[in-house]
Amino acid sequence: MKTKICSALLALMVIPAYAQSAGVGINTTTPQATLDVNGTAKIRSTPVATSMTGYQILAINQNTGGDFQVSQMSPQMITDAVATQIGTTSGVASSVYSARKAAGVTLVSATIFPTGFRSVNFVNAERTVGSTAVFSDTDNTYTVPSTGVYAIGFQFRYGTGIQGALLTNAPGVGIVRTRNAVSTLIDSRAFSGANLGILSLTISESSVNSLYPLQAGDKISFGLTGSSLLDANILGTSTTSFYIYKVSN
């Protein structure tokens, strides 16, 4: 009986020593970490964190050999991963782009555009944020980098924003999407006007902003509809801007 008791005590003494020096293995005789589980793991319950402050996230390192080591990761790393770096635009998501023209506005015609639409001659030099990789100076278009839902805003002020006559052709702002060489007007808004009896006025400033489903490779153009009779001199002193960024897959 004494021999059995001594053997049990010796076994208990050996286990902690083994765990400290070589690790503990479950379903493996050669543990490669302090705790090496060769199989699935299950946790019955966990406390709920009320904020990210003071917490780290546990993540699996998917090594090619199947050694899925658990590591801690800062929540900030997830935020940084979403804000993917492209070119020299550090910390800005790849879809984000905005530009503004304060002068020198001209309108560009293209046979592919819907009838009455002409695009603004935006160029990369006028961008306020974003990567030059998503905008082309050749055709003044933004190229959608990945499929998803995008927030787009476009504003245009013709001259001072108020004209002393109702403009013909009902001009306004418009957004055109070109997909597989087919252009479609996806949103527009005409300038508003008012007849005051002795004076007719056109509020020649308008904007559009909403959410739009887009596909990777779509080209987005920003311009005016019904603009064929607008004065070139007034166009040159007009101001316009746009922004676009992805909000969801």
mmCIF file of N, CA, C and O in Angstrom, residues 118-171:
data_model
loop_
_atom_site.group_PDB
_atom_site.id
_atom_site.type_symbol
_atom_site.label_atom_id
_atom_site.label_comp_id
_atom_site.label_asym_id
_atom_site.label_seq_id
_atom_site.Cartn_x
_atom_site.Cartn_y
_atom_site.Cartn_z
ATOM 1 N N ARG A 118 -22.352 66.620 -70.040
ATOM 2 C CA ARG A 118 -20.945 66.911 -70.270
ATOM 3 C C ARG A 118 -20.228 66.903 -68.921
ATOM 4 O O ARG A 118 -20.741 67.418 -67.915
ATOM 5 N N SER A 119 -19.047 66.293 -68.873
ATOM 6 C CA SER A 119 -18.338 66.125 -67.598
ATOM 7 C C SER A 119 -17.419 67.296 -67.295
ATOM 8 O O SER A 119 -16.923 67.971 -68.206
ATOM 9 N N VAL A 120 -17.200 67.528 -66.017
ATOM 10 C CA VAL A 120 -16.273 68.564 -65.557
ATOM 11 C C VAL A 120 -14.843 68.070 -65.738
ATOM 12 O O VAL A 120 -14.546 66.886 -65.521
ATOM 13 N N ASN A 121 -13.940 68.960 -66.088
ATOM 14 C CA ASN A 121 -12.544 68.608 -66.346
ATOM 15 C C ASN A 121 -11.730 68.502 -65.058
ATOM 16 O O ASN A 121 -10.677 69.141 -64.897
ATOM 17 N N PHE A 122 -12.195 67.677 -64.103
ATOM 18 C CA PHE A 122 -11.413 67.442 -62.892
ATOM 19 C C PHE A 122 -10.088 66.765 -63.244
ATOM 20 O O PHE A 122 -10.015 65.944 -64.169
ATOM 21 N N VAL A 123 -9.035 67.094 -62.486
ATOM 22 C CA VAL A 123 -7.737 66.435 -62.652
ATOM 23 C C VAL A 123 -7.158 66.136 -61.271
ATOM 24 O O VAL A 123 -7.579 66.693 -60.259
ATOM 25 N N ASN A 124 -6.176 65.234 -61.239
ATOM 26 C CA ASN A 124 -5.581 64.816 -59.977
ATOM 27 C C ASN A 124 -4.952 65.960 -59.195
ATOM 28 O O ASN A 124 -4.892 65.922 -57.968
ATOM 29 N N ALA A 125 -4.494 66.984 -59.897
ATOM 30 C CA ALA A 125 -3.863 68.115 -59.212
ATOM 31 C C ALA A 125 -4.842 68.845 -58.295
ATOM 32 O O ALA A 125 -4.423 69.587 -57.405
ATOM 33 N N GLU A 126 -6.136 68.628 -58.503
ATOM 34 C CA GLU A 126 -7.152 69.326 -57.706
ATOM 35 C C GLU A 126 -7.721 68.458 -56.585
ATOM 36 O O GLU A 126 -8.647 68.864 -55.898
ATOM 37 N N ARG A 127 -7.187 67.270 -56.385
ATOM 38 C CA ARG A 127 -7.699 66.392 -55.325
ATOM 39 C C ARG A 127 -7.383 66.975 -53.957
ATOM 40 O O ARG A 127 -6.347 67.609 -53.750
ATOM 41 N N THR A 128 -8.279 66.730 -53.021
ATOM 42 C CA THR A 128 -8.066 67.171 -51.644
ATOM 43 C C THR A 128 -7.711 66.011 -50.734
ATOM 44 O O THR A 128 -7.105 66.211 -49.688
ATOM 45 N N VAL A 129 -8.093 64.794 -51.120
ATOM 46 C CA VAL A 129 -7.698 63.601 -50.376
ATOM 47 C C VAL A 129 -7.870 62.400 -51.298
ATOM 48 O O VAL A 129 -8.717 62.412 -52.192
ATOM 49 N N GLY A 130 -7.058 61.382 -51.107
ATOM 50 C CA GLY A 130 -7.189 60.170 -51.907
ATOM 51 C C GLY A 130 -5.957 59.857 -52.722
ATOM 52 O O GLY A 130 -5.015 60.642 -52.805
ATOM 53 N N SER A 131 -5.974 58.670 -53.316
ATOM 54 C CA SER A 131 -4.853 58.204 -54.123
ATOM 55 C C SER A 131 -5.055 58.556 -55.585
ATOM 56 O O SER A 131 -6.165 58.420 -56.121
ATOM 57 N N THR A 132 -3.992 58.975 -56.245
ATOM 58 C CA THR A 132 -4.063 59.282 -57.674
ATOM 59 C C THR A 132 -4.366 58.036 -58.498
ATOM 60 O O THR A 132 -4.764 58.145 -59.659
ATOM 61 N N ALA A 133 -4.209 56.841 -57.901
ATOM 62 C CA ALA A 133 -4.406 55.596 -58.643
ATOM 63 C C ALA A 133 -5.852 55.375 -59.059
ATOM 64 O O ALA A 133 -6.121 54.639 -59.999
ATOM 65 N N VAL A 134 -6.815 56.002 -58.367
ATOM 66 C CA VAL A 134 -8.229 55.759 -58.679
ATOM 67 C C VAL A 134 -8.830 56.835 -59.574
ATOM 68 O O VAL A 134 -10.026 56.763 -59.893
ATOM 69 N N PHE A 135 -8.037 57.813 -59.977
ATOM 70 C CA PHE A 135 -8.581 58.882 -60.823
ATOM 71 C C PHE A 135 -7.716 59.073 -62.060
ATOM 72 O O PHE A 135 -6.487 59.047 -61.983
ATOM 73 N N SER A 136 -8.376 59.257 -63.204
ATOM 74 C CA SER A 136 -7.663 59.401 -64.476
ATOM 75 C C SER A 136 -7.797 60.811 -65.017
ATOM 76 O O SER A 136 -8.912 61.316 -65.185
ATOM 77 N N ASP A 137 -6.663 61.442 -65.301
ATOM 78 C CA ASP A 137 -6.674 62.754 -65.954
ATOM 79 C C ASP A 137 -7.031 62.636 -67.437
ATOM 80 O O ASP A 137 -7.400 63.624 -68.071
ATOM 81 N N THR A 138 -6.922 61.439 -67.988
ATOM 82 C CA THR A 138 -7.193 61.243 -69.415
ATOM 83 C C THR A 138 -8.655 61.482 -69.747
ATOM 84 O O THR A 138 -9.000 62.180 -70.711
ATOM 85 N N ASP A 139 -9.559 60.882 -68.936
ATOM 86 C CA ASP A 139 -10.988 61.053 -69.206
ATOM 87 C C ASP A 139 -11.734 61.665 -68.019
ATOM 88 O O ASP A 139 -12.972 61.661 -67.998
ATOM 89 N N ASN A 140 -10.983 62.171 -67.029
ATOM 90 C CA ASN A 140 -11.580 62.877 -65.872
ATOM 91 C C ASN A 140 -12.565 61.995 -65.102
ATOM 92 O O ASN A 140 -13.616 62.458 -64.665
ATOM 93 N N THR A 141 -12.218 60.709 -64.925
ATOM 94 C CA THR A 141 -13.124 59.781 -64.254
ATOM 95 C C THR A 141 -12.479 59.143 -63.032
ATOM 96 O O THR A 141 -11.262 58.987 -62.953
ATOM 97 N N TYR A 142 -13.339 58.766 -62.088
ATOM 98 C CA TYR A 142 -12.962 57.964 -60.925
ATOM 99 C C TYR A 142 -13.262 56.506 -61.256
ATOM 100 O O TYR A 142 -14.350 56.186 -61.718
ATOM 101 N N THR A 143 -12.290 55.613 -61.029
ATOM 102 C CA THR A 143 -12.487 54.191 -61.288
ATOM 103 C C THR A 143 -12.747 53.466 -59.978
ATOM 104 O O THR A 143 -11.932 53.536 -59.044
ATOM 105 N N VAL A 144 -13.866 52.768 -59.884
ATOM 106 C CA VAL A 144 -14.261 52.059 -58.665
ATOM 107 C C VAL A 144 -13.283 50.916 -58.403
ATOM 108 O O VAL A 144 -13.128 50.023 -59.252
ATOM 109 N N PRO A 145 -12.594 50.908 -57.241
ATOM 110 C CA PRO A 145 -11.575 49.887 -56.988
ATOM 111 C C PRO A 145 -12.133 48.522 -56.597
ATOM 112 O O PRO A 145 -11.494 47.510 -56.829
ATOM 113 N N SER A 146 -13.321 48.466 -55.981
ATOM 114 C CA SER A 146 -13.891 47.187 -55.563
ATOM 115 C C SER A 146 -15.407 47.301 -55.496
ATOM 116 O O SER A 146 -15.958 48.377 -55.233
ATOM 117 N N THR A 147 -16.085 46.194 -55.740
ATOM 118 C CA THR A 147 -17.541 46.168 -55.761
ATOM 119 C C THR A 147 -18.120 46.452 -54.377
ATOM 120 O O THR A 147 -17.615 45.954 -53.370
ATOM 121 N N GLY A 148 -19.187 47.246 -54.323
ATOM 122 C CA GLY A 148 -19.825 47.554 -53.050
ATOM 123 C C GLY A 148 -20.747 48.751 -53.165
ATOM 124 O O GLY A 148 -21.093 49.190 -54.270
ATOM 125 N N VAL A 149 -21.140 49.274 -52.019
ATOM 126 C CA VAL A 149 -21.998 50.454 -51.951
ATOM 127 C C VAL A 149 -21.126 51.669 -51.652
ATOM 128 O O VAL A 149 -20.318 51.638 -50.715
ATOM 129 N N TYR A 150 -21.303 52.733 -52.428
ATOM 130 C CA TYR A 150 -20.462 53.922 -52.306
ATOM 131 C C TYR A 150 -21.307 55.147 -51.969
ATOM 132 O O TYR A 150 -22.426 55.300 -52.476
ATOM 133 N N ALA A 151 -20.757 55.992 -51.111
ATOM 134 C CA ALA A 151 -21.342 57.306 -50.853
ATOM 135 C C ALA A 151 -20.713 58.294 -51.832
ATOM 136 O O ALA A 151 -19.485 58.372 -51.941
ATOM 137 N N ILE A 152 -21.562 59.033 -52.558
ATOM 138 C CA ILE A 152 -21.079 59.996 -53.545
ATOM 139 C C ILE A 152 -21.789 61.328 -53.329
ATOM 140 O O ILE A 152 -23.006 61.360 -53.127
ATOM 141 N N GLY A 153 -21.023 62.397 -53.364
ATOM 142 C CA GLY A 153 -21.579 63.735 -53.309
ATOM 143 C C GLY A 153 -20.958 64.600 -54.387
ATOM 144 O O GLY A 153 -19.753 64.512 -54.640
ATOM 145 N N PHE A 154 -21.780 65.398 -55.054
ATOM 146 C CA PHE A 154 -21.292 66.263 -56.128
ATOM 147 C C PHE A 154 -22.007 67.608 -56.040
ATOM 148 O O PHE A 154 -23.236 67.661 -55.942
ATOM 149 N N GLN A 155 -21.227 68.691 -56.045
ATOM 150 C CA GLN A 155 -21.779 70.046 -55.921
ATOM 151 C C GLN A 155 -21.238 70.908 -57.049
ATOM 152 O O GLN A 155 -20.059 70.798 -57.430
ATOM 153 N N PHE A 156 -22.099 71.791 -57.586
ATOM 154 C CA PHE A 156 -21.681 72.692 -58.662
ATOM 155 C C PHE A 156 -22.368 74.035 -58.475
ATOM 156 O O PHE A 156 -23.578 74.105 -58.256
ATOM 157 N N ARG A 157 -21.588 75.101 -58.563
ATOM 158 C CA ARG A 157 -22.133 76.458 -58.534
ATOM 159 C C ARG A 157 -21.733 77.164 -59.823
ATOM 160 O O ARG A 157 -20.552 77.379 -60.078
ATOM 161 N N TYR A 158 -22.737 77.528 -60.615
ATOM 162 C CA TYR A 158 -22.508 78.210 -61.889
ATOM 163 C C TYR A 158 -22.390 79.703 -61.639
ATOM 164 O O TYR A 158 -23.349 80.375 -61.235
ATOM 165 N N GLY A 159 -21.176 80.261 -61.845
ATOM 166 C CA GLY A 159 -20.927 81.680 -61.587
ATOM 167 C C GLY A 159 -21.123 82.018 -60.124
ATOM 168 O O GLY A 159 -20.565 81.379 -59.243
ATOM 169 N N THR A 160 -21.946 83.017 -59.853
ATOM 170 C CA THR A 160 -22.189 83.447 -58.472
ATOM 171 C C THR A 160 -23.244 82.592 -57.779
ATOM 172 O O THR A 160 -23.485 82.741 -56.586
ATOM 173 N N GLY A 161 -23.892 81.711 -58.553
ATOM 174 C CA GLY A 161 -24.937 80.879 -57.979
ATOM 175 C C GLY A 161 -26.331 81.411 -58.203
ATOM 176 O O GLY A 161 -27.311 80.707 -57.977
ATOM 177 N N ILE A 162 -26.457 82.654 -58.659
ATOM 178 C CA ILE A 162 -27.763 83.249 -58.976
ATOM 179 C C ILE A 162 -27.648 83.973 -60.315
ATOM 180 O O ILE A 162 -26.768 84.802 -60.508
ATOM 181 N N GLN A 163 -28.532 83.628 -61.237
ATOM 182 C CA GLN A 163 -28.548 84.271 -62.548
ATOM 183 C C GLN A 163 -29.826 85.089 -62.698
ATOM 184 O O GLN A 163 -30.894 84.698 -62.219
ATOM 185 N N GLY A 164 -29.716 86.221 -63.377
ATOM 186 C CA GLY A 164 -30.849 87.131 -63.541
ATOM 187 C C GLY A 164 -31.793 86.728 -64.632
ATOM 188 O O GLY A 164 -32.483 87.567 -65.198
ATOM 189 N N ALA A 165 -31.858 85.470 -64.995
ATOM 190 C CA ALA A 165 -32.796 84.975 -66.011
ATOM 191 C C ALA A 165 -32.928 83.476 -65.826
ATOM 192 O O ALA A 165 -32.027 82.820 -65.287
ATOM 193 N N LEU A 166 -34.053 82.942 -66.247
ATOM 194 C CA LEU A 166 -34.224 81.496 -66.222
ATOM 195 C C LEU A 166 -33.388 80.885 -67.340
ATOM 196 O O LEU A 166 -33.525 81.264 -68.502
ATOM 197 N N LEU A 167 -32.518 79.969 -66.981
ATOM 198 C CA LEU A 167 -31.636 79.383 -67.976
ATOM 199 C C LEU A 167 -32.397 78.375 -68.827
ATOM 200 O O LEU A 167 -33.205 77.600 -68.338
ATOM 201 N N THR A 168 -32.106 78.390 -70.135
ATOM 202 C CA THR A 168 -32.764 77.445 -71.042
ATOM 203 C C THR A 168 -32.149 76.057 -70.895
ATOM 204 O O THR A 168 -31.064 75.884 -70.331
ATOM 205 N N ASN A 169 -32.858 75.056 -71.405
ATOM 206 C CA ASN A 169 -32.421 73.650 -71.375
ATOM 207 C C ASN A 169 -32.413 73.049 -69.976
ATOM 208 O O ASN A 169 -31.957 71.926 -69.791
ATOM 209 N N ALA A 170 -32.906 73.792 -68.966
ATOM 210 C CA ALA A 170 -32.987 73.271 -67.593
ATOM 211 C C ALA A 170 -31.707 72.573 -67.158
ATOM 212 O O ALA A 170 -31.690 71.386 -66.852
ATOM 213 N N PRO A 171 -30.579 73.302 -67.129
ATOM 214 C CA PRO A 171 -29.319 72.663 -66.745
ATOM 215 C C PRO A 171 -29.322 72.247 -65.279
ATOM 216 O O PRO A 171 -30.088 72.762 -64.466
#
